[in-house]
Amino acid sequence: MLKVGLTGGIGSGKSTVAKIFSDLNIPVLDADEIAHRLVEKGQPALIQICLEFGPDILRPDGSLNREKLRELVFSDTIQKQKLESILHPLIFDSIAAELKRLTAPYCIIIIPLLFETGMTQIVDRILVIDCPVETQIERVRARDKLTIERIQTIIDNQVSRTFRKAKADDVIDNTGSDYRLAEQVKKLHNLYLSLSTCRD
Protein backbone atom coordinates (compact mmCIF):
# COMPACT_ATOMS: atom_id res chain seq x y z
CA MET A 1 0.00 0.00 0.00
CA LEU A 2 1.27 3.44 -0.94
CA LYS A 3 1.59 5.70 2.11
CA VAL A 4 1.19 9.42 1.39
CA GLY A 5 2.29 11.83 4.12
CA LEU A 6 0.12 14.95 4.04
CA THR A 7 1.63 18.01 5.68
CA GLY A 8 1.61 21.81 5.60
CA GLY A 9 1.84 24.84 7.83
CA ILE A 10 -0.80 25.80 10.36
CA GLY A 11 -3.94 27.04 8.59
CA SER A 12 -2.88 25.70 5.19
CA GLY A 13 -5.98 23.53 4.84
CA LYS A 14 -4.72 20.02 5.64
CA SER A 15 -8.03 18.86 7.14
CA THR A 16 -10.00 20.22 4.19
CA VAL A 17 -7.83 18.33 1.70
CA ALA A 18 -7.90 15.16 3.81
CA LYS A 19 -11.73 15.30 3.86
CA ILE A 20 -11.80 15.31 0.05
CA PHE A 21 -9.55 12.22 -0.03
CA SER A 22 -11.82 10.60 2.57
CA ASP A 23 -14.87 11.35 0.41
CA LEU A 24 -13.09 9.38 -2.35
CA ASN A 25 -13.08 6.39 0.06
CA ILE A 26 -9.39 6.68 0.82
CA PRO A 27 -8.45 5.92 4.44
CA VAL A 28 -7.02 8.87 6.35
CA LEU A 29 -4.89 8.54 9.49
CA ASP A 30 -4.40 11.73 11.51
CA ALA A 31 -1.36 11.99 13.81
CA ASP A 32 -3.03 14.78 15.81
CA GLU A 33 -6.16 12.67 16.42
CA ILE A 34 -3.97 9.75 17.48
CA ALA A 35 -2.07 12.04 19.87
CA HIS A 36 -5.39 13.20 21.38
CA ARG A 37 -6.47 9.59 21.97
CA LEU A 38 -3.12 8.73 23.54
CA VAL A 39 -3.52 11.36 26.27
CA GLU A 40 -7.09 10.53 27.29
CA LYS A 41 -7.79 9.57 30.91
CA GLY A 42 -6.36 6.19 31.81
CA GLN A 43 -3.96 6.04 28.87
CA PRO A 44 -0.28 5.23 29.63
CA ALA A 45 0.90 8.39 27.83
CA LEU A 46 -1.11 10.59 30.20
CA ILE A 47 0.48 8.86 33.19
CA GLN A 48 3.95 9.48 31.71
CA ILE A 49 3.12 13.14 31.06
CA CYS A 50 1.88 13.52 34.64
CA LEU A 51 5.09 11.99 36.00
CA GLU A 52 7.22 14.24 33.79
CA PHE A 53 5.36 17.54 34.19
CA GLY A 54 3.75 17.08 37.61
CA PRO A 55 0.13 16.60 38.75
CA ASP A 56 -0.68 20.27 38.07
CA ILE A 57 -0.80 19.39 34.37
CA LEU A 58 -4.13 17.61 35.05
CA ARG A 59 -7.56 19.11 35.49
CA PRO A 60 -9.54 18.37 38.70
CA ASP A 61 -11.33 15.51 36.88
CA GLY A 62 -8.00 13.84 36.01
CA SER A 63 -8.01 14.79 32.32
CA LEU A 64 -5.13 16.58 30.64
CA ASN A 65 -5.12 20.37 30.84
CA ARG A 66 -4.24 20.83 27.18
CA GLU A 67 -4.10 24.62 27.37
CA LYS A 68 -1.64 24.53 30.26
CA LEU A 69 0.55 21.93 28.55
CA ARG A 70 0.45 23.90 25.29
CA GLU A 71 1.59 27.06 27.07
CA LEU A 72 4.34 25.16 28.85
CA VAL A 73 5.87 23.53 25.78
CA PHE A 74 5.25 26.55 23.59
CA SER A 75 7.51 28.72 25.71
CA ASP A 76 10.21 26.16 26.56
CA THR A 77 12.11 24.08 23.99
CA ILE A 78 13.34 21.58 26.59
CA GLN A 79 9.79 20.94 27.85
CA LYS A 80 8.65 20.55 24.25
CA GLN A 81 11.34 17.94 23.63
CA LYS A 82 10.29 16.07 26.79
CA LEU A 83 6.70 15.90 25.57
CA GLU A 84 7.78 14.80 22.10
CA SER A 85 9.99 12.04 23.53
CA ILE A 86 6.89 10.63 25.25
CA LEU A 87 4.37 11.03 22.44
CA HIS A 88 6.24 10.57 19.16
CA PRO A 89 7.22 6.89 19.61
CA LEU A 90 3.64 6.09 20.68
CA ILE A 91 2.18 7.96 17.69
CA PHE A 92 4.59 6.12 15.39
CA ASP A 93 3.55 2.74 16.86
CA SER A 94 -0.16 3.60 16.60
CA ILE A 95 0.17 4.62 12.94
CA ALA A 96 2.09 1.40 12.19
CA ALA A 97 -0.63 -0.68 13.88
CA GLU A 98 -3.44 1.08 12.00
CA LEU A 99 -1.61 0.68 8.68
CA LYS A 100 -1.53 -3.09 9.16
CA ARG A 101 -5.32 -3.15 9.28
CA LEU A 102 -5.80 -1.26 6.01
CA THR A 103 -6.36 -2.92 2.64
CA ALA A 104 -6.73 0.16 0.40
CA PRO A 105 -4.46 0.85 -2.61
CA TYR A 106 -3.13 3.91 -0.81
CA CYS A 107 -3.75 5.91 2.33
CA ILE A 108 -3.25 9.46 3.55
CA ILE A 109 -1.36 10.05 6.81
CA ILE A 110 -1.76 13.60 8.13
CA ILE A 111 1.41 14.57 9.98
CA PRO A 112 1.44 18.36 10.49
CA LEU A 113 5.06 18.32 11.73
CA LEU A 114 6.25 15.68 9.28
CA PHE A 115 9.65 17.28 8.73
CA GLU A 116 10.10 18.68 12.23
CA THR A 117 9.55 15.27 13.85
CA GLY A 118 11.66 13.30 11.38
CA MET A 119 8.74 11.04 10.47
CA THR A 120 9.37 11.22 6.72
CA GLN A 121 10.73 7.66 6.80
CA ILE A 122 7.29 6.17 7.47
CA VAL A 123 5.77 7.50 4.22
CA ASP A 124 6.46 6.73 0.56
CA ARG A 125 5.45 10.09 -0.79
CA ILE A 126 5.08 13.62 0.62
CA LEU A 127 2.11 15.84 -0.22
CA VAL A 128 2.42 19.45 0.91
CA ILE A 129 -0.62 21.73 1.22
CA ASP A 130 0.58 25.24 0.46
CA CYS A 131 -0.75 28.77 0.74
CA PRO A 132 0.75 32.21 1.45
CA VAL A 133 1.63 33.03 5.07
CA GLU A 134 -0.91 35.88 5.01
CA THR A 135 -3.65 33.36 4.20
CA GLN A 136 -2.48 31.06 7.01
CA ILE A 137 -2.70 33.93 9.49
CA GLU A 138 -6.19 34.96 8.34
CA ARG A 139 -7.52 31.40 8.62
CA VAL A 140 -6.02 30.68 12.04
CA ARG A 141 -7.25 34.02 13.43
CA ALA A 142 -10.77 33.19 12.29
CA ARG A 143 -10.60 29.60 13.53
CA ASP A 144 -8.64 29.78 16.80
CA LYS A 145 -9.01 33.45 17.77
CA LEU A 146 -5.25 33.77 18.39
CA THR A 147 -3.28 37.00 18.08
CA ILE A 148 -1.27 37.66 14.94
CA GLU A 149 1.91 37.60 17.05
CA ARG A 150 1.08 34.18 18.47
CA ILE A 151 0.25 32.76 15.06
CA GLN A 152 3.44 34.17 13.60
CA THR A 153 5.46 32.55 16.39
CA ILE A 154 3.86 29.17 15.60
CA ILE A 155 4.68 29.64 11.92
CA ASP A 156 8.26 30.61 12.77
CA ASN A 157 8.64 27.42 14.83
CA GLN A 158 7.72 25.29 11.83
CA VAL A 159 9.90 24.63 8.80
CA SER A 160 9.59 27.28 6.14
CA ARG A 161 7.17 27.21 3.25
CA THR A 162 10.15 27.10 0.87
CA PHE A 163 11.64 24.09 2.68
CA ARG A 164 8.36 22.16 2.56
CA LYS A 165 7.85 22.75 -1.14
CA ALA A 166 11.45 21.79 -1.91
CA LYS A 167 11.00 18.46 -0.10
CA ALA A 168 7.55 17.68 -1.50
CA ASP A 169 6.77 15.05 -4.11
CA ASP A 170 3.42 16.75 -4.70
CA VAL A 171 2.06 20.20 -3.83
CA ILE A 172 -1.55 21.35 -3.60
CA ASP A 173 -2.08 25.10 -3.88
CA ASN A 174 -4.87 25.94 -1.45
CA THR A 175 -5.33 29.62 -2.22
CA GLY A 176 -8.09 29.32 -4.78
CA SER A 177 -11.66 28.02 -4.88
CA ASP A 178 -13.00 24.82 -3.35
CA TYR A 179 -13.66 23.58 -6.89
CA ARG A 180 -10.01 24.05 -7.86
CA LEU A 181 -8.93 22.30 -4.66
CA ALA A 182 -11.15 19.30 -5.43
CA GLU A 183 -9.75 19.18 -8.96
CA GLN A 184 -6.18 19.03 -7.63
CA VAL A 185 -7.08 16.27 -5.18
CA LYS A 186 -8.84 14.24 -7.91
CA LYS A 187 -5.75 14.50 -10.11
CA LEU A 188 -3.51 13.27 -7.30
CA HIS A 189 -6.02 10.54 -6.43
CA ASN A 190 -5.65 9.12 -9.92
CA LEU A 191 -1.86 9.43 -9.72
CA TYR A 192 -1.71 7.62 -6.38
CA LEU A 193 -3.98 4.84 -7.66
CA SER A 194 -1.64 4.45 -10.63
CA LEU A 195 1.48 4.45 -8.43
CA SER A 196 -0.05 1.92 -6.05
CA THR A 197 -0.73 -0.42 -8.97
CA CYS A 198 2.91 -0.16 -10.04
CA ARG A 199 3.98 -1.23 -6.54
CA ASP A 200 1.94 -4.45 -6.59
PDB file of C-alpha atoms in Angstrom:
ATOM      1  CA  MET A   1       0.000   0.000   0.000  1.00  0.00           C
ATOM      2  CA  LEU A   2       1.269   3.444  -0.935  1.00  0.00           C
ATOM      3  CA  LYS A   3       1.594   5.699   2.112  1.00  0.00           C
ATOM      4  CA  VAL A   4       1.193   9.419   1.392  1.00  0.00           C
ATOM      5  CA  GLY A   5       2.291  11.827   4.123  1.00  0.00           C
ATOM      6  CA  LEU A   6       0.121  14.951   4.044  1.00  0.00           C
ATOM      7  CA  THR A   7       1.631  18.006   5.682  1.00  0.00           C
ATOM      8  CA  GLY A   8       1.613  21.806   5.603  1.00  0.00           C
ATOM      9  CA  GLY A   9       1.836  24.836   7.835  1.00  0.00           C
ATOM     10  CA  ILE A  10      -0.795  25.801  10.356  1.00  0.00           C
ATOM     11  CA  GLY A  11      -3.944  27.036   8.586  1.00  0.00           C
ATOM     12  CA  SER A  12      -2.879  25.700   5.188  1.00  0.00           C
ATOM     13  CA  GLY A  13      -5.979  23.527   4.842  1.00  0.00           C
ATOM     14  CA  LYS A  14      -4.720  20.020   5.643  1.00  0.00           C
ATOM     15  CA  SER A  15      -8.028  18.863   7.145  1.00  0.00           C
ATOM     16  CA  THR A  16      -9.998  20.215   4.186  1.00  0.00           C
ATOM     17  CA  VAL A  17      -7.831  18.328   1.699  1.00  0.00           C
ATOM     18  CA  ALA A  18      -7.904  15.158   3.813  1.00  0.00           C
ATOM     19  CA  LYS A  19     -11.725  15.303   3.864  1.00  0.00           C
ATOM     20  CA  ILE A  20     -11.801  15.309   0.050  1.00  0.00           C
ATOM     21  CA  PHE A  21      -9.554  12.223  -0.033  1.00  0.00           C
ATOM     22  CA  SER A  22     -11.819  10.600   2.574  1.00  0.00           C
ATOM     23  CA  ASP A  23     -14.866  11.345   0.405  1.00  0.00           C
ATOM     24  CA  LEU A  24     -13.095   9.376  -2.345  1.00  0.00           C
ATOM     25  CA  ASN A  25     -13.080   6.386   0.060  1.00  0.00           C
ATOM     26  CA  ILE A  26      -9.390   6.682   0.822  1.00  0.00           C
ATOM     27  CA  PRO A  27      -8.447   5.921   4.439  1.00  0.00           C
ATOM     28  CA  VAL A  28      -7.021   8.875   6.354  1.00  0.00           C
ATOM     29  CA  LEU A  29      -4.892   8.542   9.490  1.00  0.00           C
ATOM     30  CA  ASP A  30      -4.401  11.735  11.508  1.00  0.00           C
ATOM     31  CA  ALA A  31      -1.360  11.990  13.806  1.00  0.00           C
ATOM     32  CA  ASP A  32      -3.035  14.781  15.813  1.00  0.00           C
ATOM     33  CA  GLU A  33      -6.159  12.672  16.417  1.00  0.00           C
ATOM     34  CA  ILE A  34      -3.973   9.750  17.478  1.00  0.00           C
ATOM     35  CA  ALA A  35      -2.069  12.043  19.868  1.00  0.00           C
ATOM     36  CA  HIS A  36      -5.386  13.197  21.383  1.00  0.00           C
ATOM     37  CA  ARG A  37      -6.468   9.586  21.966  1.00  0.00           C
ATOM     38  CA  LEU A  38      -3.117   8.731  23.539  1.00  0.00           C
ATOM     39  CA  VAL A  39      -3.524  11.355  26.265  1.00  0.00           C
ATOM     40  CA  GLU A  40      -7.087  10.532  27.287  1.00  0.00           C
ATOM     41  CA  LYS A  41      -7.791   9.575  30.912  1.00  0.00           C
ATOM     42  CA  GLY A  42      -6.357   6.188  31.806  1.00  0.00           C
ATOM     43  CA  GLN A  43      -3.958   6.045  28.867  1.00  0.00           C
ATOM     44  CA  PRO A  44      -0.276   5.231  29.628  1.00  0.00           C
ATOM     45  CA  ALA A  45       0.899   8.395  27.827  1.00  0.00           C
ATOM     46  CA  LEU A  46      -1.108  10.591  30.200  1.00  0.00           C
ATOM     47  CA  ILE A  47       0.476   8.859  33.186  1.00  0.00           C
ATOM     48  CA  GLN A  48       3.948   9.480  31.705  1.00  0.00           C
ATOM     49  CA  ILE A  49       3.117  13.143  31.063  1.00  0.00           C
ATOM     50  CA  CYS A  50       1.878  13.524  34.638  1.00  0.00           C
ATOM     51  CA  LEU A  51       5.093  11.989  35.999  1.00  0.00           C
ATOM     52  CA  GLU A  52       7.220  14.243  33.793  1.00  0.00           C
ATOM     53  CA  PHE A  53       5.365  17.542  34.194  1.00  0.00           C
ATOM     54  CA  GLY A  54       3.755  17.077  37.614  1.00  0.00           C
ATOM     55  CA  PRO A  55       0.134  16.597  38.745  1.00  0.00           C
ATOM     56  CA  ASP A  56      -0.677  20.273  38.067  1.00  0.00           C
ATOM     57  CA  ILE A  57      -0.800  19.386  34.367  1.00  0.00           C
ATOM     58  CA  LEU A  58      -4.126  17.613  35.046  1.00  0.00           C
ATOM     59  CA  ARG A  59      -7.564  19.113  35.485  1.00  0.00           C
ATOM     60  CA  PRO A  60      -9.536  18.366  38.698  1.00  0.00           C
ATOM     61  CA  ASP A  61     -11.328  15.508  36.882  1.00  0.00           C
ATOM     62  CA  GLY A  62      -7.997  13.838  36.005  1.00  0.00           C
ATOM     63  CA  SER A  63      -8.007  14.788  32.317  1.00  0.00           C
ATOM     64  CA  LEU A  64      -5.129  16.581  30.639  1.00  0.00           C
ATOM     65  CA  ASN A  65      -5.117  20.367  30.842  1.00  0.00           C
ATOM     66  CA  ARG A  66      -4.240  20.831  27.178  1.00  0.00           C
ATOM     67  CA  GLU A  67      -4.103  24.619  27.369  1.00  0.00           C
ATOM     68  CA  LYS A  68      -1.640  24.531  30.264  1.00  0.00           C
ATOM     69  CA  LEU A  69       0.545  21.927  28.551  1.00  0.00           C
ATOM     70  CA  ARG A  70       0.449  23.903  25.293  1.00  0.00           C
ATOM     71  CA  GLU A  71       1.587  27.061  27.066  1.00  0.00           C
ATOM     72  CA  LEU A  72       4.339  25.159  28.854  1.00  0.00           C
ATOM     73  CA  VAL A  73       5.871  23.525  25.781  1.00  0.00           C
ATOM     74  CA  PHE A  74       5.253  26.553  23.587  1.00  0.00           C
ATOM     75  CA  SER A  75       7.506  28.719  25.713  1.00  0.00           C
ATOM     76  CA  ASP A  76      10.206  26.159  26.556  1.00  0.00           C
ATOM     77  CA  THR A  77      12.107  24.081  23.990  1.00  0.00           C
ATOM     78  CA  ILE A  78      13.340  21.584  26.594  1.00  0.00           C
ATOM     79  CA  GLN A  79       9.793  20.944  27.848  1.00  0.00           C
ATOM     80  CA  LYS A  80       8.646  20.552  24.247  1.00  0.00           C
ATOM     81  CA  GLN A  81      11.341  17.938  23.631  1.00  0.00           C
ATOM     82  CA  LYS A  82      10.291  16.070  26.789  1.00  0.00           C
ATOM     83  CA  LEU A  83       6.696  15.895  25.567  1.00  0.00           C
ATOM     84  CA  GLU A  84       7.777  14.803  22.096  1.00  0.00           C
ATOM     85  CA  SER A  85       9.989  12.044  23.530  1.00  0.00           C
ATOM     86  CA  ILE A  86       6.890  10.630  25.248  1.00  0.00           C
ATOM     87  CA  LEU A  87       4.371  11.034  22.437  1.00  0.00           C
ATOM     88  CA  HIS A  88       6.239  10.567  19.160  1.00  0.00           C
ATOM     89  CA  PRO A  89       7.217   6.889  19.613  1.00  0.00           C
ATOM     90  CA  LEU A  90       3.639   6.091  20.679  1.00  0.00           C
ATOM     91  CA  ILE A  91       2.183   7.961  17.689  1.00  0.00           C
ATOM     92  CA  PHE A  92       4.595   6.124  15.392  1.00  0.00           C
ATOM     93  CA  ASP A  93       3.550   2.735  16.856  1.00  0.00           C
ATOM     94  CA  SER A  94      -0.155   3.598  16.598  1.00  0.00           C
ATOM     95  CA  ILE A  95       0.175   4.617  12.940  1.00  0.00           C
ATOM     96  CA  ALA A  96       2.085   1.397  12.185  1.00  0.00           C
ATOM     97  CA  ALA A  97      -0.633  -0.682  13.883  1.00  0.00           C
ATOM     98  CA  GLU A  98      -3.442   1.078  11.996  1.00  0.00           C
ATOM     99  CA  LEU A  99      -1.608   0.683   8.681  1.00  0.00           C
ATOM    100  CA  LYS A 100      -1.530  -3.087   9.160  1.00  0.00           C
ATOM    101  CA  ARG A 101      -5.320  -3.147   9.284  1.00  0.00           C
ATOM    102  CA  LEU A 102      -5.799  -1.259   6.013  1.00  0.00           C
ATOM    103  CA  THR A 103      -6.357  -2.924   2.640  1.00  0.00           C
ATOM    104  CA  ALA A 104      -6.734   0.163   0.403  1.00  0.00           C
ATOM    105  CA  PRO A 105      -4.462   0.847  -2.606  1.00  0.00           C
ATOM    106  CA  TYR A 106      -3.126   3.907  -0.808  1.00  0.00           C
ATOM    107  CA  CYS A 107      -3.746   5.913   2.332  1.00  0.00           C
ATOM    108  CA  ILE A 108      -3.245   9.456   3.554  1.00  0.00           C
ATOM    109  CA  ILE A 109      -1.364  10.052   6.812  1.00  0.00           C
ATOM    110  CA  ILE A 110      -1.763  13.605   8.129  1.00  0.00           C
ATOM    111  CA  ILE A 111       1.414  14.571   9.979  1.00  0.00           C
ATOM    112  CA  PRO A 112       1.440  18.364  10.491  1.00  0.00           C
ATOM    113  CA  LEU A 113       5.065  18.315  11.735  1.00  0.00           C
ATOM    114  CA  LEU A 114       6.252  15.676   9.275  1.00  0.00           C
ATOM    115  CA  PHE A 115       9.653  17.279   8.729  1.00  0.00           C
ATOM    116  CA  GLU A 116      10.096  18.676  12.225  1.00  0.00           C
ATOM    117  CA  THR A 117       9.547  15.267  13.852  1.00  0.00           C
ATOM    118  CA  GLY A 118      11.664  13.301  11.380  1.00  0.00           C
ATOM    119  CA  MET A 119       8.735  11.037  10.469  1.00  0.00           C
ATOM    120  CA  THR A 120       9.366  11.217   6.725  1.00  0.00           C
ATOM    121  CA  GLN A 121      10.735   7.663   6.799  1.00  0.00           C
ATOM    122  CA  ILE A 122       7.293   6.170   7.466  1.00  0.00           C
ATOM    123  CA  VAL A 123       5.774   7.501   4.223  1.00  0.00           C
ATOM    124  CA  ASP A 124       6.458   6.728   0.561  1.00  0.00           C
ATOM    125  CA  ARG A 125       5.450  10.094  -0.792  1.00  0.00           C
ATOM    126  CA  ILE A 126       5.076  13.616   0.624  1.00  0.00           C
ATOM    127  CA  LEU A 127       2.112  15.839  -0.222  1.00  0.00           C
ATOM    128  CA  VAL A 128       2.419  19.451   0.911  1.00  0.00           C
ATOM    129  CA  ILE A 129      -0.620  21.727   1.217  1.00  0.00           C
ATOM    130  CA  ASP A 130       0.584  25.238   0.462  1.00  0.00           C
ATOM    131  CA  CYS A 131      -0.753  28.766   0.735  1.00  0.00           C
ATOM    132  CA  PRO A 132       0.749  32.208   1.455  1.00  0.00           C
ATOM    133  CA  VAL A 133       1.626  33.028   5.073  1.00  0.00           C
ATOM    134  CA  GLU A 134      -0.908  35.885   5.009  1.00  0.00           C
ATOM    135  CA  THR A 135      -3.648  33.357   4.197  1.00  0.00           C
ATOM    136  CA  GLN A 136      -2.477  31.064   7.009  1.00  0.00           C
ATOM    137  CA  ILE A 137      -2.697  33.928   9.495  1.00  0.00           C
ATOM    138  CA  GLU A 138      -6.191  34.962   8.345  1.00  0.00           C
ATOM    139  CA  ARG A 139      -7.519  31.396   8.616  1.00  0.00           C
ATOM    140  CA  VAL A 140      -6.019  30.683  12.037  1.00  0.00           C
ATOM    141  CA  ARG A 141      -7.251  34.023  13.432  1.00  0.00           C
ATOM    142  CA  ALA A 142     -10.772  33.189  12.293  1.00  0.00           C
ATOM    143  CA  ARG A 143     -10.596  29.595  13.534  1.00  0.00           C
ATOM    144  CA  ASP A 144      -8.641  29.777  16.803  1.00  0.00           C
ATOM    145  CA  LYS A 145      -9.006  33.452  17.771  1.00  0.00           C
ATOM    146  CA  LEU A 146      -5.249  33.772  18.389  1.00  0.00           C
ATOM    147  CA  THR A 147      -3.283  37.000  18.085  1.00  0.00           C
ATOM    148  CA  ILE A 148      -1.268  37.664  14.945  1.00  0.00           C
ATOM    149  CA  GLU A 149       1.908  37.595  17.050  1.00  0.00           C
ATOM    150  CA  ARG A 150       1.082  34.178  18.472  1.00  0.00           C
ATOM    151  CA  ILE A 151       0.247  32.765  15.056  1.00  0.00           C
ATOM    152  CA  GLN A 152       3.443  34.174  13.597  1.00  0.00           C
ATOM    153  CA  THR A 153       5.458  32.547  16.391  1.00  0.00           C
ATOM    154  CA  ILE A 154       3.862  29.174  15.604  1.00  0.00           C
ATOM    155  CA  ILE A 155       4.677  29.636  11.917  1.00  0.00           C
ATOM    156  CA  ASP A 156       8.262  30.611  12.774  1.00  0.00           C
ATOM    157  CA  ASN A 157       8.641  27.419  14.833  1.00  0.00           C
ATOM    158  CA  GLN A 158       7.716  25.289  11.827  1.00  0.00           C
ATOM    159  CA  VAL A 159       9.905  24.628   8.803  1.00  0.00           C
ATOM    160  CA  SER A 160       9.588  27.277   6.135  1.00  0.00           C
ATOM    161  CA  ARG A 161       7.165  27.211   3.250  1.00  0.00           C
ATOM    162  CA  THR A 162      10.149  27.104   0.874  1.00  0.00           C
ATOM    163  CA  PHE A 163      11.644  24.090   2.677  1.00  0.00           C
ATOM    164  CA  ARG A 164       8.361  22.159   2.561  1.00  0.00           C
ATOM    165  CA  LYS A 165       7.854  22.753  -1.141  1.00  0.00           C
ATOM    166  CA  ALA A 166      11.450  21.787  -1.911  1.00  0.00           C
ATOM    167  CA  LYS A 167      11.001  18.457  -0.100  1.00  0.00           C
ATOM    168  CA  ALA A 168       7.551  17.680  -1.502  1.00  0.00           C
ATOM    169  CA  ASP A 169       6.766  15.051  -4.106  1.00  0.00           C
ATOM    170  CA  ASP A 170       3.419  16.750  -4.696  1.00  0.00           C
ATOM    171  CA  VAL A 171       2.062  20.203  -3.826  1.00  0.00           C
ATOM    172  CA  ILE A 172      -1.549  21.347  -3.604  1.00  0.00           C
ATOM    173  CA  ASP A 173      -2.084  25.102  -3.878  1.00  0.00           C
ATOM    174  CA  ASN A 174      -4.866  25.943  -1.450  1.00  0.00           C
ATOM    175  CA  THR A 175      -5.325  29.621  -2.223  1.00  0.00           C
ATOM    176  CA  GLY A 176      -8.091  29.323  -4.785  1.00  0.00           C
ATOM    177  CA  SER A 177     -11.656  28.022  -4.881  1.00  0.00           C
ATOM    178  CA  ASP A 178     -13.002  24.817  -3.354  1.00  0.00           C
ATOM    179  CA  TYR A 179     -13.663  23.577  -6.887  1.00  0.00           C
ATOM    180  CA  ARG A 180     -10.008  24.045  -7.857  1.00  0.00           C
ATOM    181  CA  LEU A 181      -8.930  22.305  -4.659  1.00  0.00           C
ATOM    182  CA  ALA A 182     -11.148  19.305  -5.430  1.00  0.00           C
ATOM    183  CA  GLU A 183      -9.747  19.179  -8.956  1.00  0.00           C
ATOM    184  CA  GLN A 184      -6.180  19.028  -7.631  1.00  0.00           C
ATOM    185  CA  VAL A 185      -7.080  16.267  -5.184  1.00  0.00           C
ATOM    186  CA  LYS A 186      -8.836  14.241  -7.906  1.00  0.00           C
ATOM    187  CA  LYS A 187      -5.755  14.503 -10.113  1.00  0.00           C
ATOM    188  CA  LEU A 188      -3.511  13.270  -7.299  1.00  0.00           C
ATOM    189  CA  HIS A 189      -6.021  10.540  -6.425  1.00  0.00           C
ATOM    190  CA  ASN A 190      -5.645   9.122  -9.919  1.00  0.00           C
ATOM    191  CA  LEU A 191      -1.856   9.431  -9.717  1.00  0.00           C
ATOM    192  CA  TYR A 192      -1.708   7.623  -6.380  1.00  0.00           C
ATOM    193  CA  LEU A 193      -3.976   4.839  -7.659  1.00  0.00           C
ATOM    194  CA  SER A 194      -1.637   4.448 -10.629  1.00  0.00           C
ATOM    195  CA  LEU A 195       1.481   4.448  -8.434  1.00  0.00           C
ATOM    196  CA  SER A 196      -0.050   1.916  -6.049  1.00  0.00           C
ATOM    197  CA  THR A 197      -0.726  -0.423  -8.967  1.00  0.00           C
ATOM    198  CA  CYS A 198       2.910  -0.156 -10.040  1.00  0.00           C
ATOM    199  CA  ARG A 199       3.983  -1.225  -6.544  1.00  0.00           C
ATOM    200  CA  ASP A 200       1.944  -4.450  -6.593  1.00  0.00           C
TER     201      ASP A 200
END
